[in-house]
Coordinates of C-alpha atoms and ligand atoms in Angstrom, one line a residue:
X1 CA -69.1 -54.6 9.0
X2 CA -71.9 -55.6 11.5
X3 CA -72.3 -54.6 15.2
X4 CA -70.7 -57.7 16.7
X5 CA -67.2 -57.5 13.8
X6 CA -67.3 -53.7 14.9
X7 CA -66.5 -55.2 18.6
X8 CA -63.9 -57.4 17.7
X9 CA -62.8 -55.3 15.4
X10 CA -62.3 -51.9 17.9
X11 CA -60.7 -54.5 20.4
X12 CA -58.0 -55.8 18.2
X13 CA -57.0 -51.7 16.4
X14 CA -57.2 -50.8 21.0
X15 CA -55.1 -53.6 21.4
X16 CA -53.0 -52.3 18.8
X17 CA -52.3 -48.6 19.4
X18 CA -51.7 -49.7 23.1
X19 CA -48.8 -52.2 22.0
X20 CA -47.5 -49.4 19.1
X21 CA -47.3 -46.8 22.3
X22 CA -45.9 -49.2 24.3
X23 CA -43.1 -50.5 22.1
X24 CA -42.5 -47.1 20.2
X25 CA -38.9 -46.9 21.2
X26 CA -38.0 -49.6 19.4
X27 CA -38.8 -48.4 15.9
X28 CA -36.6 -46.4 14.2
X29 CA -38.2 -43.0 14.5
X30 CA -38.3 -41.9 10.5
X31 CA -39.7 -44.2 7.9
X32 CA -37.2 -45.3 5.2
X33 CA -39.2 -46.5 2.2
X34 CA -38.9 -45.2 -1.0
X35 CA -40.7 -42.8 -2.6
X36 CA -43.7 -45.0 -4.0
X37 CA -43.2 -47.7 -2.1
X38 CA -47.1 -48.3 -1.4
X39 CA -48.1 -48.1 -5.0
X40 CA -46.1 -51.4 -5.4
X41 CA -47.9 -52.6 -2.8
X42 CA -51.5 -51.9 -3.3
X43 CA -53.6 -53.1 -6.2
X44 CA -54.5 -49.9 -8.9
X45 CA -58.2 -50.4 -8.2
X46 CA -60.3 -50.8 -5.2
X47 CA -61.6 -54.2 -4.9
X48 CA -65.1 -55.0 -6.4
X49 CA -66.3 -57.2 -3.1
X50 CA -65.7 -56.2 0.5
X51 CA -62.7 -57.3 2.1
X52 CA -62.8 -59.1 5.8
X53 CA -61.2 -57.1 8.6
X54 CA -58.5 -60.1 9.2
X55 CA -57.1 -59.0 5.6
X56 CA -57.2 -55.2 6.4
X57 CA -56.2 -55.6 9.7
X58 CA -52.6 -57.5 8.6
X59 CA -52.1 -54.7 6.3
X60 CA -51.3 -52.1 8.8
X61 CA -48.1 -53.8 10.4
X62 CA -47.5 -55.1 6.8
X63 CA -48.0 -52.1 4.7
X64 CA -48.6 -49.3 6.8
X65 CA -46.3 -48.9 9.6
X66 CA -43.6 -49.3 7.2
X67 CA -44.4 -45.9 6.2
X68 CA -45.0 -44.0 9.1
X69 CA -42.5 -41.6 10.7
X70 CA -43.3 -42.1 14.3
X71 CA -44.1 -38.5 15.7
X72 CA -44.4 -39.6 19.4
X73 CA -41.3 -41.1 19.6
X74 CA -39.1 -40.4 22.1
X75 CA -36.7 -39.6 20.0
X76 CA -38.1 -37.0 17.5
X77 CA -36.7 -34.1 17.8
X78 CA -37.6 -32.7 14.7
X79 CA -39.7 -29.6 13.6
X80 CA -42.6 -29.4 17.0
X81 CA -44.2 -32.0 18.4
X82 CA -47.3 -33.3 17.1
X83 CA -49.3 -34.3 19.9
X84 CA -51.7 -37.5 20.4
X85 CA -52.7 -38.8 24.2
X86 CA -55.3 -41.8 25.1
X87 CA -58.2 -39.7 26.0
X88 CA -57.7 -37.8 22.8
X89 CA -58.0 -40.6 20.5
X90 CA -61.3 -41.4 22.6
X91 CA -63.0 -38.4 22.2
X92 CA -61.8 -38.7 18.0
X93 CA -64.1 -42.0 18.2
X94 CA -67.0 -40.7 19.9
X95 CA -66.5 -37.6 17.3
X96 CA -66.1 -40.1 14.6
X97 CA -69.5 -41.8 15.7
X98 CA -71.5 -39.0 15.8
X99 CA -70.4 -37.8 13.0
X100 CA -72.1 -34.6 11.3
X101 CA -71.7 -31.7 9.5
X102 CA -72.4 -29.9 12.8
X103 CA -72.2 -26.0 11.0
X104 CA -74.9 -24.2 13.2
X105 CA -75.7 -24.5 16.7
X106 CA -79.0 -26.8 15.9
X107 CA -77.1 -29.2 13.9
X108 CA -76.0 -30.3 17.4
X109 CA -76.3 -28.0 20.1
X110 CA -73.4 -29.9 22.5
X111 CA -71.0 -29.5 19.6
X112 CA -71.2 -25.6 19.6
X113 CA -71.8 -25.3 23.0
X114 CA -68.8 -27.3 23.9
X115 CA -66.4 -25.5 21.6
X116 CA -67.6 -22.0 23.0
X117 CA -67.1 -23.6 27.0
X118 CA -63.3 -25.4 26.7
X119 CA -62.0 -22.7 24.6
X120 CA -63.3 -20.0 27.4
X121 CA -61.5 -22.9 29.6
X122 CA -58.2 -22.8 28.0
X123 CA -58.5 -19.2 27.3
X124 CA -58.5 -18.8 31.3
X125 CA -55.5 -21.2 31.9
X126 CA -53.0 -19.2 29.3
X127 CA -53.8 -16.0 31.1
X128 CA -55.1 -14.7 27.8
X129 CA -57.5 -11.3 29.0
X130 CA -60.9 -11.1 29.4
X131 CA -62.0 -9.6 26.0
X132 CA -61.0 -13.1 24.5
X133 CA -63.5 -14.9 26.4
X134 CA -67.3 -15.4 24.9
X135 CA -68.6 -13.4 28.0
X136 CA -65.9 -11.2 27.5
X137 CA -67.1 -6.8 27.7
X138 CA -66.0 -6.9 23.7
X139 CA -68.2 -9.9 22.5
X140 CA -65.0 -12.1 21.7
X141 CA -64.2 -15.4 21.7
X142 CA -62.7 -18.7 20.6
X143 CA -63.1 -20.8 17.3
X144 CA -61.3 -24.3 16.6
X145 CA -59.4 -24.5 13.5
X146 CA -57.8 -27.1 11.6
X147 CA -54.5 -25.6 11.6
X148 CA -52.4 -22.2 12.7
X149 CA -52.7 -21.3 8.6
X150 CA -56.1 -21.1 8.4
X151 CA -56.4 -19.6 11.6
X152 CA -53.7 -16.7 10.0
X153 CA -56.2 -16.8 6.8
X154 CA -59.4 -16.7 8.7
X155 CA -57.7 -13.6 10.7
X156 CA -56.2 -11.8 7.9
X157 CA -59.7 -11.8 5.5
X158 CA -61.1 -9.9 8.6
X159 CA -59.0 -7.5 9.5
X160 CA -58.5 -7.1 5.4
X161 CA -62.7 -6.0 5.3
X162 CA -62.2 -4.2 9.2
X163 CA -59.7 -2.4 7.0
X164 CA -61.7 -1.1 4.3
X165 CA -64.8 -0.3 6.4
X166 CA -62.8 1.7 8.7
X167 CA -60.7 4.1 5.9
X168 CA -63.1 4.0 2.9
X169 CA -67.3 4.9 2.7
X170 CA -67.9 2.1 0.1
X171 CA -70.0 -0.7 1.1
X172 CA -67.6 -3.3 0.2
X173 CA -70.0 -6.5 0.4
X174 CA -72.6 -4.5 -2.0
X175 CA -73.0 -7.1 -5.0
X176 CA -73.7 -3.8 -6.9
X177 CA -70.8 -1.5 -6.4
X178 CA -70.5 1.4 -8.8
X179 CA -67.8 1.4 -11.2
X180 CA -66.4 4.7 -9.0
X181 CA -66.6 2.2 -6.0
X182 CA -65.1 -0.7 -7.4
X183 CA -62.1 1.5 -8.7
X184 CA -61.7 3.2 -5.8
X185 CA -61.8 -0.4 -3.8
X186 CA -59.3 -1.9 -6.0
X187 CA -56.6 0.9 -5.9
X188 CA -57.4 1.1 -2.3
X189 CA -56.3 -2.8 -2.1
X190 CA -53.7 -2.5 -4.1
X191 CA -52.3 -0.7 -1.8
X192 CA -52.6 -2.9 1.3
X193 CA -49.9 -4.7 2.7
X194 CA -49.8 -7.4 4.8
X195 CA -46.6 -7.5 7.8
X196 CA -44.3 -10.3 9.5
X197 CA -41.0 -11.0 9.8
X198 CA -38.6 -13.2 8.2
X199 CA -38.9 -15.4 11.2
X200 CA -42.9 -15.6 10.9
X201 CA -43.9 -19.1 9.8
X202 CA -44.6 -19.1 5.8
X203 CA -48.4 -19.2 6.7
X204 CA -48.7 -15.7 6.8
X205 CA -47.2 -15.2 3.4
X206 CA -49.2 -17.9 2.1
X207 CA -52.6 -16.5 3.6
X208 CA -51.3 -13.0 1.8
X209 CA -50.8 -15.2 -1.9
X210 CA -54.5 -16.3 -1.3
X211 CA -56.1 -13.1 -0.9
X212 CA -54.1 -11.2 -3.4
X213 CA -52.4 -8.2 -0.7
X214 CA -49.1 -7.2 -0.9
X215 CA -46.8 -9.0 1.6
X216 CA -43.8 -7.3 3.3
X217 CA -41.4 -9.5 5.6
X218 CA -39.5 -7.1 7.9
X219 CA -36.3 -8.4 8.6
X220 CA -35.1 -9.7 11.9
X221 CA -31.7 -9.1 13.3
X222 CA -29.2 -12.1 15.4
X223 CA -28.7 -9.1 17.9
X224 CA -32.2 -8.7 18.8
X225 CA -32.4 -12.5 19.3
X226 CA -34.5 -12.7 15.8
X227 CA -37.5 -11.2 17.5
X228 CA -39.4 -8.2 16.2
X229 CA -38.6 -5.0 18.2
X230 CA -40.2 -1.5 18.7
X231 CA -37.5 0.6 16.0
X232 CA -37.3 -2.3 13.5
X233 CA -41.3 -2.3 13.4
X234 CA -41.4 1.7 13.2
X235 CA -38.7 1.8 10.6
X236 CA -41.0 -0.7 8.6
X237 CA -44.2 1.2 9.0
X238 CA -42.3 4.6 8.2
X239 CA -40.9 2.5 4.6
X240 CA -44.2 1.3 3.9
X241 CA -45.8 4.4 4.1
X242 CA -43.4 6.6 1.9
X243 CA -43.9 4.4 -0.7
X244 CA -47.6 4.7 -0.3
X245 CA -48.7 1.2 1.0
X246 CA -50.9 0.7 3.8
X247 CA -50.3 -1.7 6.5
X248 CA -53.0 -2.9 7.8
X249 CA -52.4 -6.5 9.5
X250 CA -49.4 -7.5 11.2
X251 CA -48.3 -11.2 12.3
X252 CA -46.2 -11.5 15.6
X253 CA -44.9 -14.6 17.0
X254 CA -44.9 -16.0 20.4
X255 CA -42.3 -18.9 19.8
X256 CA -40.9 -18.3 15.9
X257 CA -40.5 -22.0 14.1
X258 CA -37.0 -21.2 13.4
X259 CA -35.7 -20.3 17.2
X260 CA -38.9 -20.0 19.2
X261 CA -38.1 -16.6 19.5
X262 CA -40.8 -13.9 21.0
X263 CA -41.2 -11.2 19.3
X264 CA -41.4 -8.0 21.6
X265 CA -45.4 -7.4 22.4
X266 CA -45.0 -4.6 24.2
X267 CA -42.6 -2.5 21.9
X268 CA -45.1 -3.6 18.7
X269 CA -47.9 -1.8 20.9
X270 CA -46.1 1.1 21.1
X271 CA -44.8 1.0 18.0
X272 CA -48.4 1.2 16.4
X273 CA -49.9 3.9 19.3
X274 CA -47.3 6.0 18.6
X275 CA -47.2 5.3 14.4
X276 CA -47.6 9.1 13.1
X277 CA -48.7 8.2 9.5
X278 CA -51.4 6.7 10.7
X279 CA -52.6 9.3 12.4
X280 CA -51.8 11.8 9.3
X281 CA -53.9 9.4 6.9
X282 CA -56.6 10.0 9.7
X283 CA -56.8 13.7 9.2
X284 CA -56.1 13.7 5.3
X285 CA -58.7 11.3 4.5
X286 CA -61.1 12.8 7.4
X287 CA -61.8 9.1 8.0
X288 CA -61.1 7.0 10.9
X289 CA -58.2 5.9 11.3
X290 CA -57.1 2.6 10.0
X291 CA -55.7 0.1 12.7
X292 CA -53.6 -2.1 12.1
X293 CA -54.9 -5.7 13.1
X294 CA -52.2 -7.7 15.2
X295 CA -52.7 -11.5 15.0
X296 CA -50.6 -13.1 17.4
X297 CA -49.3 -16.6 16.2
X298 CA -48.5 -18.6 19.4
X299 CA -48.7 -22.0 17.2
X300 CA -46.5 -23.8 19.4
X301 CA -45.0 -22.0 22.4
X302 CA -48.2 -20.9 23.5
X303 CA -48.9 -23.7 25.2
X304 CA -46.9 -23.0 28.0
X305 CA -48.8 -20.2 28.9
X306 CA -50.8 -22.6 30.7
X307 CA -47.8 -21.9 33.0
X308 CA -48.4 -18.7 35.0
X309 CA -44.3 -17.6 35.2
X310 CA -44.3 -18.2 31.6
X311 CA -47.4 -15.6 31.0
X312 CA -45.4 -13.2 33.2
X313 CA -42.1 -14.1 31.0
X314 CA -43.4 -13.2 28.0
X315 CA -45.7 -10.0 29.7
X316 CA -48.4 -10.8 26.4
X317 CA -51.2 -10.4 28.2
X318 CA -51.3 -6.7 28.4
X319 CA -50.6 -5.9 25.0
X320 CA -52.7 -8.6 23.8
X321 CA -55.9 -6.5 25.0
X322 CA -55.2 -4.2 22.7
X323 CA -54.2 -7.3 19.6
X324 CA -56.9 -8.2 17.7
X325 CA -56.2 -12.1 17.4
X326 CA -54.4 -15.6 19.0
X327 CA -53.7 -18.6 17.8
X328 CA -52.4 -21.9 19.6
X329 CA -52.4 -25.5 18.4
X330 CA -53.5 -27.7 20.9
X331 CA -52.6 -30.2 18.3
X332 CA -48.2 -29.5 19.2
X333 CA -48.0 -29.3 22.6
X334 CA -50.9 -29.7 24.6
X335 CA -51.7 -33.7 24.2
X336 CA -55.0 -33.0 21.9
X337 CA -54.6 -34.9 18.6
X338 CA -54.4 -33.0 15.3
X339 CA -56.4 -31.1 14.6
X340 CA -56.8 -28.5 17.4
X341 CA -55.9 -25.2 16.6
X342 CA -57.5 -22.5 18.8
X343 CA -58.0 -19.2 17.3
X344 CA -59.5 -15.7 20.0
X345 CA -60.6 -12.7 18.8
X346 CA -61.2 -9.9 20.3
X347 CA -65.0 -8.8 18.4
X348 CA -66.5 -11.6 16.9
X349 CA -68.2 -9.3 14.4
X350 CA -65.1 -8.8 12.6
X351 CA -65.1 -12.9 11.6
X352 CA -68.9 -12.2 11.1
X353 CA -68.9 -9.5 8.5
X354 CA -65.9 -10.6 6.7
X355 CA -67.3 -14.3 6.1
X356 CA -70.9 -14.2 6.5
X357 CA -72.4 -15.1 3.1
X358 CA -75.4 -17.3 4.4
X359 CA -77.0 -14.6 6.4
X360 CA -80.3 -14.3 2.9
X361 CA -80.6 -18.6 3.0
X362 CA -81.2 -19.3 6.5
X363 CA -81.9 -15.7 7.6
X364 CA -82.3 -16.5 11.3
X365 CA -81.4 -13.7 13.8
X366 CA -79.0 -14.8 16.3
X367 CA -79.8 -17.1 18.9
X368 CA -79.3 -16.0 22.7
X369 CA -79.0 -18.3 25.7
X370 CA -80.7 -17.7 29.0
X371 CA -78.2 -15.4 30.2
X372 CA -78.0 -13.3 27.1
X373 CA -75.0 -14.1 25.2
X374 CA -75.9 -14.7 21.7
X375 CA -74.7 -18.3 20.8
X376 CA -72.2 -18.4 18.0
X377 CA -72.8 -19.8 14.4
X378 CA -69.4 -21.3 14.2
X379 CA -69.6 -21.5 10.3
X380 CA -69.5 -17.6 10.0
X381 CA -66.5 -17.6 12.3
X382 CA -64.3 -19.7 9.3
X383 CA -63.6 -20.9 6.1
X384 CA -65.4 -24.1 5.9
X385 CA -69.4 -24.9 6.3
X386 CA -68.8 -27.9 8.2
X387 CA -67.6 -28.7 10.8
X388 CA -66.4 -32.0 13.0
X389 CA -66.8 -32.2 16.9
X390 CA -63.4 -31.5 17.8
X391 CA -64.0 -29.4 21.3
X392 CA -64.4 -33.3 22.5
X393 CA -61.1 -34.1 22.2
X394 CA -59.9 -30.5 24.1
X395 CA -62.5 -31.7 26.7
X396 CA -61.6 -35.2 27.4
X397 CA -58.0 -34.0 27.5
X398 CA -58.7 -30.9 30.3
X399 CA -60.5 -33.1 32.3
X400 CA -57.8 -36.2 32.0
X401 CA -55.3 -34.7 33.0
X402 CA -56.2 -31.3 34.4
X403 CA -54.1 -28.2 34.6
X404 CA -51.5 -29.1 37.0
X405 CA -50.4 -32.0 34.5
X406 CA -50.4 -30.2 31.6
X407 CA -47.9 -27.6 33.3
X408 CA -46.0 -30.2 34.8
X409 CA -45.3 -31.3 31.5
X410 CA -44.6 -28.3 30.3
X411 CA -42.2 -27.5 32.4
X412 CA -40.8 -30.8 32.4
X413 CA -40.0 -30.7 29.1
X414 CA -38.9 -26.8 29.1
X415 CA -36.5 -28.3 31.6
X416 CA -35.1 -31.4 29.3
X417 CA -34.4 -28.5 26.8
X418 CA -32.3 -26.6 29.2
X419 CA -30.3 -29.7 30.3
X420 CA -29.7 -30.3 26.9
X421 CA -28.4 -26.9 25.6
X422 CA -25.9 -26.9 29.2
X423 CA -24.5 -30.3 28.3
X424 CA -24.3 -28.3 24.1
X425 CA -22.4 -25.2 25.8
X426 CA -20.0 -27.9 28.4
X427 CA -18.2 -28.8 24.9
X428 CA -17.3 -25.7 23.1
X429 CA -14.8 -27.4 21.2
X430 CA -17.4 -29.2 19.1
X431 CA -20.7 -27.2 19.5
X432 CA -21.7 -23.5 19.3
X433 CA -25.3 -22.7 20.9
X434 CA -26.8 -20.3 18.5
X435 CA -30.4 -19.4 20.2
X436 CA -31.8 -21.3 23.4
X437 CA -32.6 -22.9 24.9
X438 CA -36.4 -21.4 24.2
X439 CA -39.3 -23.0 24.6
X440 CA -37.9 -26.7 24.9
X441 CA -35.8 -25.4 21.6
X442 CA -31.7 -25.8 20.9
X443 CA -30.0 -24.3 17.9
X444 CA -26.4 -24.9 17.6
X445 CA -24.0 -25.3 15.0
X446 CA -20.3 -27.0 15.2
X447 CA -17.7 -25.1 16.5
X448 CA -15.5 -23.4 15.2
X449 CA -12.1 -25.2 14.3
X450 CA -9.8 -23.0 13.4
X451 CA -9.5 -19.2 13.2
X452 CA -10.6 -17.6 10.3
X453 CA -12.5 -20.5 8.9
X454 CA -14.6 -20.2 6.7
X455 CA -19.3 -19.4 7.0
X456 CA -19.0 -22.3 4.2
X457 CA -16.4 -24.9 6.0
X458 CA -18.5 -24.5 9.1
X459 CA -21.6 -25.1 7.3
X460 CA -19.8 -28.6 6.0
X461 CA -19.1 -30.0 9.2
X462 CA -22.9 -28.9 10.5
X463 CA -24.4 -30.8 7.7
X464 CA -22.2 -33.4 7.9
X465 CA -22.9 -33.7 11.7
X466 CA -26.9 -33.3 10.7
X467 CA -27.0 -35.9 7.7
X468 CA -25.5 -38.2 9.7
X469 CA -27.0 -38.5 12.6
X470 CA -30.6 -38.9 10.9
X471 CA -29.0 -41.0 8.8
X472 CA -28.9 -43.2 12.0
X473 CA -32.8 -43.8 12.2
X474 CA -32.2 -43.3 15.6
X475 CA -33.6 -40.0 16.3
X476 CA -34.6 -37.1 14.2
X477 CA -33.6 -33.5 14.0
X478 CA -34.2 -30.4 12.0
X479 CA -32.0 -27.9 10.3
X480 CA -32.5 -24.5 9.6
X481 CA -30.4 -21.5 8.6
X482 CA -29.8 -18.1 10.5
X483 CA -28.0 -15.4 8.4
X484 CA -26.0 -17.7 6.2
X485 CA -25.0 -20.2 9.3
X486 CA -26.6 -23.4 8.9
X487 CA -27.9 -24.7 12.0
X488 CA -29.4 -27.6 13.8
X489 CA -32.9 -27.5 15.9
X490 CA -33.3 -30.3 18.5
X491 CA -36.6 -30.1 20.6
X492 CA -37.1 -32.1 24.0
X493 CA -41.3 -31.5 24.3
X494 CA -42.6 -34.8 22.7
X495 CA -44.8 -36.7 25.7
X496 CA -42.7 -39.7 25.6
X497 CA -39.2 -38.3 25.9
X498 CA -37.4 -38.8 28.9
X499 CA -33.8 -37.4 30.3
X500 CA -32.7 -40.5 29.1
X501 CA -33.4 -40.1 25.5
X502 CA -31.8 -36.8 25.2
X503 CA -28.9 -37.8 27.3
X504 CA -28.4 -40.8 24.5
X505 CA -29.4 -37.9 21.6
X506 CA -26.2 -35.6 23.1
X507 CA -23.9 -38.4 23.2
X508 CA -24.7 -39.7 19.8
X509 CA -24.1 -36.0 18.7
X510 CA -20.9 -36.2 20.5
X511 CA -19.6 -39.2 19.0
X512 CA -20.9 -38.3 15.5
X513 CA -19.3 -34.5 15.9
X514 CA -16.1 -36.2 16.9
X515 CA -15.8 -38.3 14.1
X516 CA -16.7 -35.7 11.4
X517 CA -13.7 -33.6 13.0
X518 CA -11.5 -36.3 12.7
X519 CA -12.2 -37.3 8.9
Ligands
PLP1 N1 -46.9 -20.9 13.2 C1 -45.8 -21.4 13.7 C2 -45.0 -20.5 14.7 C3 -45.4 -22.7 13.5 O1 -44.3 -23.2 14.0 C4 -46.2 -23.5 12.6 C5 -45.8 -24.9 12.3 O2 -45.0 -25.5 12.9 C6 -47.4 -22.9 12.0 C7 -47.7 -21.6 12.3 C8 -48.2 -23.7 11.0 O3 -48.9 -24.6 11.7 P1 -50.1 -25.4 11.0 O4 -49.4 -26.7 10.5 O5 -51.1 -25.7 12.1 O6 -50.7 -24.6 9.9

């Protein structure tokens, strides 16, 4: 493809995504192919001669689309959003032009520099405090991600070395550790567990499988609203440690995927100042004590921090000086496509030690900028070498729409949720609202019919009420289950949805509810 079919080309796929947002409401929202569907389709090999764009082109509408569960519709209601917005897809072509493995600050200096100015930008607009900021008194800072589970990998291999620095004298990066060493390392890690809660998001048990540590989910109880709360975290702690385990990384939620619960940040602060094992293991071992690193996944809800009664709501910010680590996807419900996912911590030496391995092969001290911040070398600060410009898209979005818009549709949406879950509670005689509405998040269940019916009959008519409303095509919803009850999720924060479309959504639900009741 040459210069001048590039520009005809571009024009036609802009064309294109205009018309698809435009029109998006009249596709059903979930694909319905088969399973396999494109391999009956698609030749087995890739062709031998190039193809003209005319022929690729058709095949998007023809073979694509068919295909695609349409996450910006205004009727997905399913899971959390996934966002996309206009200036976001431009910045993801400019990124895609200049494309580059952009690792170091030298491999191109805007693409560091940018990351290290928008994410001390949004960092600012969710109230997050000052020792997350790269100018910040503890030398913290922000790093883009590709996703709230590496983000809760990238934070749990730190705090995992911070852990073993801080409670053991072996020089745990040492290529030559002593057999006493390495013993004494692995028993030490054998003994390390990891904490959340059986509402945390499975990426935190899945960061746990990947580094080999123990993994302990603390359950969560309906009458603390499924949040994690100062005695249930103590009680943990106190278990963990008569059975000789060491906690030493903890996952708390702002906005659970389950409920959107919040778990309680000030009662987990005290809960770990006041934690007396900890402070025996100090004085038996004569080594400093252990902390226990707090990694607070805000995945989706914390986007509306960018709303200041919402940072006072949740009262994070305090107790978050003394966490470790945040994580937010810009990616669900800030308007910046996937992949955006912001992780802070509080030292950026803890990312540094733990996943430094290039420091021999390019050996450079670090560089500092005129006021004496030392720039970062993103690559030491995550998994991957590489990296794509993706502050761009952050950028682009900040300045398109500013902060006033992105809380206005924050609250806008917040506010569709809480429509929704009245006009769930005005008919008790087919819904129960279980949790909500939270965060633009509903979970209810049908009501009950009869007295003394059954967890199992009530669990019929829910699914029955679920499976056939997405049976529809019409909208899309997600199911989950909370202490045996199944339950149904519906969230209002996708950019397109209107009053309108959850108006339609509730009486669908109505009419569907009514007719399972009457079969
Ligand atoms: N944490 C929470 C609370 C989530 O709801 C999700 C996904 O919805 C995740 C983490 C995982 O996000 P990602 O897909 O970015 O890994």
């Amino acid at each position: 493809m040459d210069s001048q079919e590039f520009r005809a080309a571009a024009a036609t796929t802009t064309d294109d995504i205009v018309n698809y947002f435009d029109n998006l409401g009249s596709r059903d929202v979930v694909s319905s192919v088969r399973p396999g569907y494109l391999r009956t389709l698609l030749p087995g090999e890739a062709p031998q001669e190039g193809e003209p764009w005319e022929d690729i082109h058709k095949d998007i509408e023809a073979k694509i689309m068919p295909g695609i569960t349409h996450w910006s519709h205004p009727n997905f209601h399913a899971f959390f959003p996934c966002a996309t917005s206009y200036p976001s897809i431009l910045a993801d072509l400019y990124s895609s032009a200049l494309s580059g493995a952009c690792f170091n600050w030298i491999c191109s200096p805007a693409v560091t520099e940018l990351e290290t100015i928008v994410l001390d930008w949004l960092a600012k607009m969710l109230g997050l405090p000052a020792c997350y900021l790269s100018t910040g008194p503890t030398r913290g800072g922000g790093v883009i991600q590709g996703s709230a589970s590496e983000a809760v990998l990238t934070a749990m291999v730190a705090a995992r070395d911070k852990y073993l620095r801080e409670t053991t004298k072996i020089p745990i990066r040492s290529s030559e550790l002593s057999d006493e060493d390495a013993e004494a390392l692995a028993i030490k890690r054998s003994r390390m567990v990891a904490l959340a809660t059986t509402a945390t998001h499975s990426s935190a048990r899945k960061a746990a499988l990947i580094l080999g540590v123990r993994f302990k989910a603390i359950p969560v109880r309906a009458e603390d609203g499924y949040a994690l709360t100062k005695p249930v975290l103590a009680a943990a702690l106190a278990e963990c440690r008569a059975k000789g385990l060491e906690p030493f990384f903890l996952v708390a939620t702002l906005g659970t995927t389950d409920t959107c619960a919040v778990d309680d940040f000030a009662g987990i602060s005290a809960a770990l100042e006041e934690d007396p094992d900890a402070a025996l293991a100090e004085s038996e071992s004569g080594i400093a004590k252990g902390e226990i690193w707090v990694h607070v996944d805000a995945a989706y809800a914390g986007a509306a921090l960018v709303c200041p009664e919402v940072q006072e709501a949740t009262g994070l910010a305090g107790p978050l000086a003394r966490f470790h680590s945040f994580d937010v996807n810009m990616h669900k419900w800030l308007l910046v496509n996937f992949d955006a996912s912001c992780l802070y911590v509080r030292d950026r030496d803890w990312l540094v030690q733990a996943l430094s391995v290039n420091q021999a092969v390019y050996g450079k001290k670090p560089l500092v900028d005129a006021d004496g911040n030392d720039v970062p070398d993103y690559r030491e600060w995550q998994i991957p070498l590489g990296r794509r410009f993706r502050s761009l898209k952050i950028w682009f979005v900040l300045r398109s729409y500013g902060v006033r818009a992105l809380q206005a549709y924050i609250r806008r949406t917040m506010r569709l949720g809480e429509e929704f879950a009245g006009w769930v509670k005005g008919r008790p005689d087919l819904f129960e609202v279980l949790t909500g509405p939270s965060f633009a998040l509903t979970v209810f269940r049908m009501a009950e019919r009869s007295q003394g019916q059954s967890l199992e009959e009530r669990n019929a008519l829910t699914k029955a009420l679920y499976e056939r409303v997405n049976a529809t095509g019409k909208l899309w919803l997600t199911s989950t289950e909370l202490d045996g009850k199944l339950a149904i999720r519906l969230m209002t924060a996708v950019r397109t949805t209107e009053r309108a479309h959850v108006k339609a959504a509730f009486k669908t639900l109505v009419e569907v509810a009514t007719e399972v009741i009457r079969e």
